[in-house]
Every structure is written in structure tokens, then in C-alpha cells.
PDB file of C-alpha atoms in Angstrom:
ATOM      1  CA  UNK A   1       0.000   0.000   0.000  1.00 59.00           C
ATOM      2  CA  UNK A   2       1.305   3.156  -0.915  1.00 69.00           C
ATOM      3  CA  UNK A   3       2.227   5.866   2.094  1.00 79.00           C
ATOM      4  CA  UNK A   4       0.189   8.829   1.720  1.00 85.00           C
ATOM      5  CA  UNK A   5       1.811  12.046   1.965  1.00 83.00           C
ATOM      6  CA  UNK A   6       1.307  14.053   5.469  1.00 85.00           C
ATOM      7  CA  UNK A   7       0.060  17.101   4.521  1.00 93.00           C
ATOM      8  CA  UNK A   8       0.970  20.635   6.606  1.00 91.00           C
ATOM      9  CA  UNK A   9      -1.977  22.568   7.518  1.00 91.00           C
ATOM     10  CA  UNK A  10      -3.460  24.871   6.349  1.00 94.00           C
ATOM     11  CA  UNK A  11      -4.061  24.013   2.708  1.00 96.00           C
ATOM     12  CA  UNK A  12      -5.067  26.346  -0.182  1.00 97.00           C
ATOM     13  CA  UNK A  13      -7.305  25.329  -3.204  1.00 98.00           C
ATOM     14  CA  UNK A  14      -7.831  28.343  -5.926  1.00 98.00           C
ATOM     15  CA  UNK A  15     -10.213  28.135  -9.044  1.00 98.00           C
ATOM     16  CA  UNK A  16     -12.443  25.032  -8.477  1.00 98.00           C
ATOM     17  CA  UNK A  17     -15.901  24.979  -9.906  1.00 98.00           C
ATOM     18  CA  UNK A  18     -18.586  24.904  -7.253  1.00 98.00           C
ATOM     19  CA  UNK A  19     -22.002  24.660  -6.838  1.00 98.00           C
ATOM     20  CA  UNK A  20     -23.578  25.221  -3.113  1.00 98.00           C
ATOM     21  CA  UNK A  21     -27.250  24.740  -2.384  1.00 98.00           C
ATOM     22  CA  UNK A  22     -29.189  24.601   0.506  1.00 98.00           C
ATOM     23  CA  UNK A  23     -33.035  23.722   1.020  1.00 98.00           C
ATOM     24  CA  UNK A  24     -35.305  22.452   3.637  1.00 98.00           C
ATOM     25  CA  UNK A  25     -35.588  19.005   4.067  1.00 98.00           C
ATOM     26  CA  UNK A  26     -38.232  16.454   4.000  1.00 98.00           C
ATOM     27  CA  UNK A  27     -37.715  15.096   7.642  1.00 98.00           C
ATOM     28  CA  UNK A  28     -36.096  17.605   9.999  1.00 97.00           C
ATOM     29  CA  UNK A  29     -36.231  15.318  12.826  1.00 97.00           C
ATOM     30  CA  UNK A  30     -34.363  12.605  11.093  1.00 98.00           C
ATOM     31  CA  UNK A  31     -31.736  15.221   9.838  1.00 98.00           C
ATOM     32  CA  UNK A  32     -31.281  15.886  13.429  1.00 98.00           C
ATOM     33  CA  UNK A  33     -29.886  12.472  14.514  1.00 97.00           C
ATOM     34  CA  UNK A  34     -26.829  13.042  12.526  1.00 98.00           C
ATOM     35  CA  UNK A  35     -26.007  15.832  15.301  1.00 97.00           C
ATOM     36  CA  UNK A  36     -23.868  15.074  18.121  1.00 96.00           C
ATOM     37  CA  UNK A  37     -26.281  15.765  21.672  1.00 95.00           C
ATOM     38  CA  UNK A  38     -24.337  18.665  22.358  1.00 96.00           C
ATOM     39  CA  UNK A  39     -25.121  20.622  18.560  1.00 97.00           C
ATOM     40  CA  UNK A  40     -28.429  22.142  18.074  1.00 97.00           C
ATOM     41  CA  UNK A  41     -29.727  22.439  14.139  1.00 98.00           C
ATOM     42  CA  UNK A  42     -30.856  26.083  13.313  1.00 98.00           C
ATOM     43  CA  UNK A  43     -34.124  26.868  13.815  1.00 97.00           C
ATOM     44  CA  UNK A  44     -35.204  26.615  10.037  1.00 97.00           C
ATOM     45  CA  UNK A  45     -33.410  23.220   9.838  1.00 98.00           C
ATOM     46  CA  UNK A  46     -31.818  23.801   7.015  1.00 98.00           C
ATOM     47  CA  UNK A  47     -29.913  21.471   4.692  1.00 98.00           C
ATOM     48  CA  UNK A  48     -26.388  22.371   2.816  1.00 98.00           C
ATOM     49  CA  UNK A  49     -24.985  21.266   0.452  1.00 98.00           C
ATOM     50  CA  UNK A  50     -21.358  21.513  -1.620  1.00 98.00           C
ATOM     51  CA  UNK A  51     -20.544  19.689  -4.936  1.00 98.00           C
ATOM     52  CA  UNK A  52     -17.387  20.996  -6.372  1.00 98.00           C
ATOM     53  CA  UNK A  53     -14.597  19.829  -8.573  1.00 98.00           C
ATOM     54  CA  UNK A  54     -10.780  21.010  -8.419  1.00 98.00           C
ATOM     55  CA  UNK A  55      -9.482  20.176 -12.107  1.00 98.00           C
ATOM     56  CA  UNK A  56      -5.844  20.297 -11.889  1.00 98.00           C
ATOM     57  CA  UNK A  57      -3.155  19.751  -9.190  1.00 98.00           C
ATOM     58  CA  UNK A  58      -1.653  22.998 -10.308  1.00 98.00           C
ATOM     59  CA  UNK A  59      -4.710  24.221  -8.260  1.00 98.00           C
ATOM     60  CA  UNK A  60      -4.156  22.982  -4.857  1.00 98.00           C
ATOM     61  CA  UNK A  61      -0.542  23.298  -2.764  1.00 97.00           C
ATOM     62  CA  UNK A  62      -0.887  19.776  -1.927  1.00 96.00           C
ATOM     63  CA  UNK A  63      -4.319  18.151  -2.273  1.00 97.00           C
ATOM     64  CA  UNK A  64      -3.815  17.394  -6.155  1.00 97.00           C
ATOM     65  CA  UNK A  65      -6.769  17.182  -8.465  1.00 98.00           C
ATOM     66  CA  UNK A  66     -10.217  15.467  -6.673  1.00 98.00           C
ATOM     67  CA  UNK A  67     -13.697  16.130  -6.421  1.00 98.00           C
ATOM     68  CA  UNK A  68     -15.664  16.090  -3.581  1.00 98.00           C
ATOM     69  CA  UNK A  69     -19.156  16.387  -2.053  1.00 98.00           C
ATOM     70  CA  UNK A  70     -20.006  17.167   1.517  1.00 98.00           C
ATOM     71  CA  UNK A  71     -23.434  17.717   3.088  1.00 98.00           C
ATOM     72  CA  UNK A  72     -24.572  18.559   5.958  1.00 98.00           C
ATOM     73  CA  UNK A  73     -26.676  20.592   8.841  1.00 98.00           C
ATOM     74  CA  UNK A  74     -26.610  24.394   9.461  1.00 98.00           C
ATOM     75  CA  UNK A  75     -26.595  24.683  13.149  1.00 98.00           C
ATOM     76  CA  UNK A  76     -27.841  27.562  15.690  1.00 97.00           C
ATOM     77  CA  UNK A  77     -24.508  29.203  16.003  1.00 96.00           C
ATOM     78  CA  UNK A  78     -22.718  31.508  13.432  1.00 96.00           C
ATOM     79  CA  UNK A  79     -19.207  31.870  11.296  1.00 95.00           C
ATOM     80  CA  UNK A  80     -17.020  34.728  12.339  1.00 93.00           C
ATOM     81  CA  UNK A  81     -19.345  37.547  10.739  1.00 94.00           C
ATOM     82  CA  UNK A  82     -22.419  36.427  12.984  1.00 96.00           C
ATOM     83  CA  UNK A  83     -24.684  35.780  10.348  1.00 95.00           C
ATOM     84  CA  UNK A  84     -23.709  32.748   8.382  1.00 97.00           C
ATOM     85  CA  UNK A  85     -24.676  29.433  10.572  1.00 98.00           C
ATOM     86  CA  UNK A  86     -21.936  27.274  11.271  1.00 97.00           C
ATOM     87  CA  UNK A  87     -22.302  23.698   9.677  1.00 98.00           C
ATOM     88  CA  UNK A  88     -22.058  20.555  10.488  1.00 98.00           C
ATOM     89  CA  UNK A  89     -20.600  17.682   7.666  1.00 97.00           C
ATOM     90  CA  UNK A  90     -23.057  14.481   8.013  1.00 97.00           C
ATOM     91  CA  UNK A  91     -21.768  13.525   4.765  1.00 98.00           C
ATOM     92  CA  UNK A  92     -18.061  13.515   2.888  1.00 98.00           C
ATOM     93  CA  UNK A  93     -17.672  11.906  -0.532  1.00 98.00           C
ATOM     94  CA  UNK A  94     -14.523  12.614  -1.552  1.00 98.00           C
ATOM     95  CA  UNK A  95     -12.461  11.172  -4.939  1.00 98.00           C
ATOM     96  CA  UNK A  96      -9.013  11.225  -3.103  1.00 98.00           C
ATOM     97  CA  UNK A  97      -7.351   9.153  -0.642  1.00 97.00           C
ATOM     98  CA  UNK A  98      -4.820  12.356  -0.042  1.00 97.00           C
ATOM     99  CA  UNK A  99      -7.584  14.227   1.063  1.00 97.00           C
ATOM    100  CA  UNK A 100      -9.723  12.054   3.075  1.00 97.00           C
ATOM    101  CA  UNK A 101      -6.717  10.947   5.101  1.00 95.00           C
ATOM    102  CA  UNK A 102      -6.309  14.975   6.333  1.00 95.00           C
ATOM    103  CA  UNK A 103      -9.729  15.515   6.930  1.00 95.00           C
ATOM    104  CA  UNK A 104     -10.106  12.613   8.460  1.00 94.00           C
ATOM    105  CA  UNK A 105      -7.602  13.187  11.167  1.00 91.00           C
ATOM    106  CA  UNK A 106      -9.900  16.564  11.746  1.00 92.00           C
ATOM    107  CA  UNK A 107     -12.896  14.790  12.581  1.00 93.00           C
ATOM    108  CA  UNK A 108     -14.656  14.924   8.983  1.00 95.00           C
ATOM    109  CA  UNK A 109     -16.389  12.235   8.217  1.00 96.00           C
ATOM    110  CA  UNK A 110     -14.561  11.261   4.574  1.00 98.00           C
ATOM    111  CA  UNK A 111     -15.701   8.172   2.500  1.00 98.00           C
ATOM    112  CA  UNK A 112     -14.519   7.559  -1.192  1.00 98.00           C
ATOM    113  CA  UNK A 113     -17.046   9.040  -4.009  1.00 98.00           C
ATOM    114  CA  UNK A 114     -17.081  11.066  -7.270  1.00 98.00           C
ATOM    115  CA  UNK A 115     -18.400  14.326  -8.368  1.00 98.00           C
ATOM    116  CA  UNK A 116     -18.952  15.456 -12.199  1.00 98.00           C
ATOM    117  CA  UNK A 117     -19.756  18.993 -13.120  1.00 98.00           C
ATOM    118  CA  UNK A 118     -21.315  18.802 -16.669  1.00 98.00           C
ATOM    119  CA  UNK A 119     -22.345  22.485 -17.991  1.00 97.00           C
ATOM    120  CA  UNK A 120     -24.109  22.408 -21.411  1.00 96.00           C
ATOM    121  CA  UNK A 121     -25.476  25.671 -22.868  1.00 94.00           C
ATOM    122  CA  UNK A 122     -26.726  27.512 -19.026  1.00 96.00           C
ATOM    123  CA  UNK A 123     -27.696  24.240 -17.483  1.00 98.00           C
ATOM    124  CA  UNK A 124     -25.466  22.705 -14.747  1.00 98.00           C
ATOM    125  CA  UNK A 125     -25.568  19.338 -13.607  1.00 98.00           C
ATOM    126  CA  UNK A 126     -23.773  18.021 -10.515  1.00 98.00           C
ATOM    127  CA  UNK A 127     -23.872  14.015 -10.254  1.00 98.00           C
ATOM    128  CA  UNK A 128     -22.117  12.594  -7.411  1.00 98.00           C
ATOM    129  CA  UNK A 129     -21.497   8.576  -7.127  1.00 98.00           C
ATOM    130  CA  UNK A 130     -20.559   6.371  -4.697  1.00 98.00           C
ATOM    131  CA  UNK A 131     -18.778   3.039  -6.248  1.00 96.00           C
ATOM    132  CA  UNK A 132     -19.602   4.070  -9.905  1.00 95.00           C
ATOM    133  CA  UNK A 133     -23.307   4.775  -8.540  1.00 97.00           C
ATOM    134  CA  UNK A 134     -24.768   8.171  -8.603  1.00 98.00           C
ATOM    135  CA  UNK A 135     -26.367   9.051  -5.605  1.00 98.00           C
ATOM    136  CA  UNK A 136     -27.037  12.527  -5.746  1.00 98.00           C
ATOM    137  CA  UNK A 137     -28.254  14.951  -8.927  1.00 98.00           C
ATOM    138  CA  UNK A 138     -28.682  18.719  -8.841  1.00 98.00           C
ATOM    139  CA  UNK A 139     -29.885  20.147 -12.190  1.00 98.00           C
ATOM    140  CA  UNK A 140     -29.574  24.311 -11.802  1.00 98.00           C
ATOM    141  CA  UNK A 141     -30.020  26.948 -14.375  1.00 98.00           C
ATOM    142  CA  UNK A 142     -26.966  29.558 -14.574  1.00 98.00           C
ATOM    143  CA  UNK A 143     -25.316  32.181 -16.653  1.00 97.00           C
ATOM    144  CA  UNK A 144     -21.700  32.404 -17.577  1.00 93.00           C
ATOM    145  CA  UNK A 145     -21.183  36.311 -16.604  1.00 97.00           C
ATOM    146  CA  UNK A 146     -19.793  36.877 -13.152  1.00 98.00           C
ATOM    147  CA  UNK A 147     -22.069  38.621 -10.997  1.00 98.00           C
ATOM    148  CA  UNK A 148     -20.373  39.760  -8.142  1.00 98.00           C
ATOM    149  CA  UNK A 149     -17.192  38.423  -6.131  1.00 98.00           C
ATOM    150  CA  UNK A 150     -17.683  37.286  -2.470  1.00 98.00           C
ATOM    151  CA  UNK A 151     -15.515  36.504   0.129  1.00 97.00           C
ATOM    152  CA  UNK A 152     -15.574  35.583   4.303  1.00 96.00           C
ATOM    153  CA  UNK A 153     -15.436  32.775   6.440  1.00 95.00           C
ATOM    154  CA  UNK A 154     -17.239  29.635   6.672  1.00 96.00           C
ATOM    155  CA  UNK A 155     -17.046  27.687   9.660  1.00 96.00           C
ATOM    156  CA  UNK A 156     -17.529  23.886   9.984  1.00 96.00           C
ATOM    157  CA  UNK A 157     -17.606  21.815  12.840  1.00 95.00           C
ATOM    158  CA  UNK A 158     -16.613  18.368  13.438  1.00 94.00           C
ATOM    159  CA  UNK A 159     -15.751  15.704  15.997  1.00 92.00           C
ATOM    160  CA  UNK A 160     -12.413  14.474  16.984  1.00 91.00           C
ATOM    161  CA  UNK A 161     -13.154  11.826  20.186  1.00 89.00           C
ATOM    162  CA  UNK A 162     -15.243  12.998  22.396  1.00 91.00           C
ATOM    163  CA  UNK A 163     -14.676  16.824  21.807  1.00 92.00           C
ATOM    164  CA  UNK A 164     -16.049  19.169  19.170  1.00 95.00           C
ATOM    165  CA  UNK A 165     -13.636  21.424  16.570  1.00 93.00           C
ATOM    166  CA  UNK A 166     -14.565  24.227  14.561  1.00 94.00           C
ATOM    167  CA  UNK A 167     -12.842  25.300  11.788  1.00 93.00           C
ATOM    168  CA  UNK A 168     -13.161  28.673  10.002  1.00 94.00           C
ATOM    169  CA  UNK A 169     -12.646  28.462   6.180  1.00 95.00           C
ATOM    170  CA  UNK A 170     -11.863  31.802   4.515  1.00 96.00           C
ATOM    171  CA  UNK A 171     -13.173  32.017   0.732  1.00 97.00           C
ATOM    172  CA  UNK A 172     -13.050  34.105  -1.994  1.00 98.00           C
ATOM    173  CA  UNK A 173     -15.766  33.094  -4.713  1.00 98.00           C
ATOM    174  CA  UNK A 174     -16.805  34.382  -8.192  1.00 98.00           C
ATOM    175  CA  UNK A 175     -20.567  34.019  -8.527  1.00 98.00           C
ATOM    176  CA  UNK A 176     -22.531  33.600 -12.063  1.00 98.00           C
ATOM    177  CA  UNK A 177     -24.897  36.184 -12.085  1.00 97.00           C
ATOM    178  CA  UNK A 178     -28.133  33.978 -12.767  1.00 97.00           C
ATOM    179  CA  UNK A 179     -28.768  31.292 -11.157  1.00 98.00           C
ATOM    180  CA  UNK A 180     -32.444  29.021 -10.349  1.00 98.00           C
ATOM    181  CA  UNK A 181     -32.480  25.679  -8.909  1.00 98.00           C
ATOM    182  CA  UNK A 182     -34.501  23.273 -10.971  1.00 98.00           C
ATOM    183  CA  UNK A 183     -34.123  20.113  -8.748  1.00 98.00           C
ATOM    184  CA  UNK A 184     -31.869  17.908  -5.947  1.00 98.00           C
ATOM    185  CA  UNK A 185     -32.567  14.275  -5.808  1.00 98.00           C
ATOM    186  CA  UNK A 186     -31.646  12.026  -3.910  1.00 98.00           C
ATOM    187  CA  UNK A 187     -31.270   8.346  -5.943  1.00 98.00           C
ATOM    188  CA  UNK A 188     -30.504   6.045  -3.436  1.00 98.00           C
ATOM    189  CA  UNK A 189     -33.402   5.320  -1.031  1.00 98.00           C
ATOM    190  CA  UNK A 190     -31.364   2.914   0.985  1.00 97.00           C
ATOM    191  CA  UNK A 191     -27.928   5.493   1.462  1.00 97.00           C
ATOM    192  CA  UNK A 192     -28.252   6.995   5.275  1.00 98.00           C
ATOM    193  CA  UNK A 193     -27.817  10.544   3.456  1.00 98.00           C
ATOM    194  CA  UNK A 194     -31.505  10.126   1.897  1.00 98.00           C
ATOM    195  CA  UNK A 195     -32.206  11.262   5.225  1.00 98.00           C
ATOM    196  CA  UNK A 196     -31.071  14.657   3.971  1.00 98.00           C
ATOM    197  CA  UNK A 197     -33.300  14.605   0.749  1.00 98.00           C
ATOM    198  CA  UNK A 198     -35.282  17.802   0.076  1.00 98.00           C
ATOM    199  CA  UNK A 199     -38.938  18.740   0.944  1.00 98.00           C
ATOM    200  CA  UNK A 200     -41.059  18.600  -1.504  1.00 96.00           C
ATOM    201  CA  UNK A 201     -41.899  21.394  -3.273  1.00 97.00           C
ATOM    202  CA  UNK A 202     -38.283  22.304  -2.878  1.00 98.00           C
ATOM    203  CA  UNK A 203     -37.754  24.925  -1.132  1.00 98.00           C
ATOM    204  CA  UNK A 204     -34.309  26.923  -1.738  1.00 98.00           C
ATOM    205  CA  UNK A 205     -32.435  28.860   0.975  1.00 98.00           C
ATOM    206  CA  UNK A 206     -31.153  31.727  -2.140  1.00 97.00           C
ATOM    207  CA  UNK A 207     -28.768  33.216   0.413  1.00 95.00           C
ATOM    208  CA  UNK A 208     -26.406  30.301   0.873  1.00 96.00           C
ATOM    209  CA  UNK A 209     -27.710  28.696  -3.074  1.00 98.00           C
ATOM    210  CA  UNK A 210     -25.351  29.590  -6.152  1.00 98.00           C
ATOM    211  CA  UNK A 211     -22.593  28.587  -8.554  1.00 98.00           C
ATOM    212  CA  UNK A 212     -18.901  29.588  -8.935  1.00 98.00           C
ATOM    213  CA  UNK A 213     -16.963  28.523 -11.846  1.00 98.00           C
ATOM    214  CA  UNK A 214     -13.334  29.966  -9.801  1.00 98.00           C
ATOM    215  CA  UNK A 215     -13.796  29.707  -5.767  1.00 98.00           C
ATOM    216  CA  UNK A 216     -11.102  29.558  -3.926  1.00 98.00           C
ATOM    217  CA  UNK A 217     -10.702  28.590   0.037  1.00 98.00           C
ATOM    218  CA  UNK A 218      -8.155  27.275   2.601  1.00 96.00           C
ATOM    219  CA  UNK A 219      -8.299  24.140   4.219  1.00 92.00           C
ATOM    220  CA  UNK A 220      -7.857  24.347   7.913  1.00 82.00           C
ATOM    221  CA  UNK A 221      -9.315  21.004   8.861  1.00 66.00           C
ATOM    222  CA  UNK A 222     -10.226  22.581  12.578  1.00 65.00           C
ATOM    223  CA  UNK A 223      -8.303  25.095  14.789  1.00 75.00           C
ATOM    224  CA  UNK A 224     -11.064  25.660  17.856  1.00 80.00           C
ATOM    225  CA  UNK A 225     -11.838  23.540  20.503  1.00 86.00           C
ATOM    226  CA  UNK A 226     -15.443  24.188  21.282  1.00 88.00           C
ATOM    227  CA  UNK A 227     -16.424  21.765  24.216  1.00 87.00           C
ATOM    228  CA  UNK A 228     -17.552  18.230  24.687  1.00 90.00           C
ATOM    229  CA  UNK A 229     -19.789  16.380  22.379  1.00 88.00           C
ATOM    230  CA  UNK A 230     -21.644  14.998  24.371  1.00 80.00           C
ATOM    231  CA  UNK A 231     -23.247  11.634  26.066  1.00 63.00           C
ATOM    232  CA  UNK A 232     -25.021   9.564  23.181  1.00 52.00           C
ATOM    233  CA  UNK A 233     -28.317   7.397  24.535  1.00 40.00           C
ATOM    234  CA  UNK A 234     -26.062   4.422  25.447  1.00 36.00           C
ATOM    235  CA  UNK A 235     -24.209   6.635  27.763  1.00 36.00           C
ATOM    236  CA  UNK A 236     -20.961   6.357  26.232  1.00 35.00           C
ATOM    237  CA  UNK A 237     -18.998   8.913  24.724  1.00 37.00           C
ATOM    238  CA  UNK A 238     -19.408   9.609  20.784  1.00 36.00           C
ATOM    239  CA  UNK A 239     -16.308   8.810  18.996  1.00 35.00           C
ATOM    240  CA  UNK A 240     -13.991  10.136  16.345  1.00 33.00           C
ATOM    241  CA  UNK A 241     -16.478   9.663  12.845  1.00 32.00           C
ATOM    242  CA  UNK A 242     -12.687   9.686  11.472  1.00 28.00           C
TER     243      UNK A 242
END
């Protein structure tokens, strides 16, 4: 087996093409056992999600080319400019073993899978697969004029043993100036993350919904220790999902 590099933190990733939605699922209560006890879900219960695609290594400072999808919970606390909700990853399909061996050391939970961007005239489709089987589709409308550039922090949390980390992710994105959702479905009835599927009608969150063709980040992985987990129903401590 080959050794996998160790990576220094943090990591930088310029240019890849992303597309971010969020909606409101179709069970909020069963979105809510992906939590640990001590995380509350915001009040709307919102759903995100991220399917992106970094094309070259030339893009990355150490990551190499991959694609990735990661999904998750928005939760009742904020990012650094108080108005963003911090996130939670339920989720983490991710095409490379480089990567999923530093997130996973950061709490994330990181599985193998595959993400395809496929643009044709203004529609965007996002497929991601698990073991050559897709699992998730987004079909969106968008534009290929820039609209504005954004930038700020995300912040994700995750769990490392029995404590909680948050990380905050600074961004700089260039968004297409059009952009509609058309649909999100979820393929795979049996795959736990069905439990994330969308309410039907779907019903967007615009605010954290759109598509970048060059957004860049850094990849802290976790720098804040924010407290215990918590005590799961058996009484035992929750453990590292690494």
C-alpha cells in the first residue's frame, strides 16, 4: 500500500468549480440524529450542500486534483461575521485518498465518491457517485457572466473523540450572475444521506444557493476547541467519525 503524503496545515485550493445549495428538508427530525447531543440544528433546519470539482493539481498546494461532495446541517450558532450558521458535515464523498486521510484526522467524516460537473449551454448538472453509482443529482439553471465576487469565512464543525472542533474556512468566490435551482434528488433510497433529501416542493435557501466557476478557500481542517460532544443514549462517549 502506498504511504500517503502528510500534509501541513493549512491548505489552499484556488479556481475550483462549485455549486452550493441549501433547502429544507423532507424530515427535519431525522436530519437531526446526525447531530452530536451537544449541537443544536438552526431553527429553520436547514440542509447544505457543496458539490465541487478542483481540475488540476496545479490548483491545490498539496491536495492534487479530486472532487468532492459534503453535506450537511446548518446549526444555531454563526461563522465569524455572525450571520452565516456554522455547519455541520453528516456527509463527505470525496475522490481522493490524499484528502480524506487529512480531513479525516480533523474529525470529517470522509468516505470515497465522485463528483462530475457537466455544464451544457446555461444548465449545470452536478452528479455525485458512490462506487460508480450516482447518488445525488442537482440540475440548476446559470449564466456564464460573473455577478459579483464574495468573500468571508465559513465555519464547519466536526468531531475528533469525544470533543467538538470548529474550523473557520476563509473564501473568496466568483458568482454567475443567474442562477435558479430546478431540482436535488436524492437516488438512493437505501444510502443513510436520503435522510437529507429535500422537501417537496423544494424549497431553496437563495442566500447560501449559487454557482462559482473559480472559488477559492483554505483548508484548515479545525483550529477551535469548542467543548464536549456529548453523552449519546447508550451513555458512552461519541467517537472520532474519522
Amino acid at each position: 500500500m502506498t504511504e500517503l503524503p502528510k500534509l501541513a496545515a493549512p491548505q489552499l485550493v484556488i479556481n475550483s468549480r462549485m455549486l452550493y445549495t441549501s433547502w429544507i428538508p423532507a424530515d427535519p427530525a431525522a436530519c437531526r440524529k446526525f447531530l452530536p447531543p451537544a449541537l443544536q440544528p438552526a431553527k429553520n433546519g436547514a440542509i447544505y450542500m457543496n458539490q465541487y470539482v478542483v481540475d488540476s493539481a496545479e490548483q491545490t498546494t498539496g491536495f492534487g486534483a479530486y472532487s468532492l461532495t459534503y453535506i450537511g446541517l446548518d446549526l444555531d450558532s454563526f461563522a465569524p461575521d455572525g450571520a452565516t450558521p456554522a455547519r455541520f458535515f453528516s456527509h463527505y464523498f470525496n475522490s481522493s485518498p490524499i484528502v480524506r486521510a487529512y480531513v479525516a484526522e480533523r474529525g470529517v467524516p470522509a468516505s470515497p465518491g465522485n463528483t462530475e460537473l457537466d455544464l451544457h449551454a446555461h444548465t449545470l448538472t452536478a452528479t455525485t457517485s458512490v462506487d460508480g453509482k450516482p447518488l445525488i443529482r442537482t440540475r440548476v439553471k446559470v449564466s456564464k457572466k460573473i455577478g459579483v465576487t464574495v468573500s468571508g469565512h465559513l465555519k464547519y464543525v466536526t468531531r475528533v473523540g469525544d470533543r467538538l472542533v470548529g474550523g473557520n474556512y476563509p473564501y473568496i468566490g466568483e458568482l454567475v450572475d443567474e442562477f435558479e435551482v430546478q431540482s436535488i434528488e436524492f437516488l438512493d433510497p437505501s444510502h443513510p444521506v436520503y435522510a437529507l433529501r429535500p422537501a417537496s416542493p423544494l424549497q431553496i435557501l437563495p442566500a447560501a444557493s449559487f454557482y462559482s466557476p473559480r472559488d477559492s478557500f483554505v483548508y484548515p481542517g479545525g483550529v477551535e476547541d469548542m467543548g464536549p460532544a456529548g453523552v449519546s443514549t447508550s451513555g458512552h462517549a461519541l467517537k472520532s467519525m474519522s
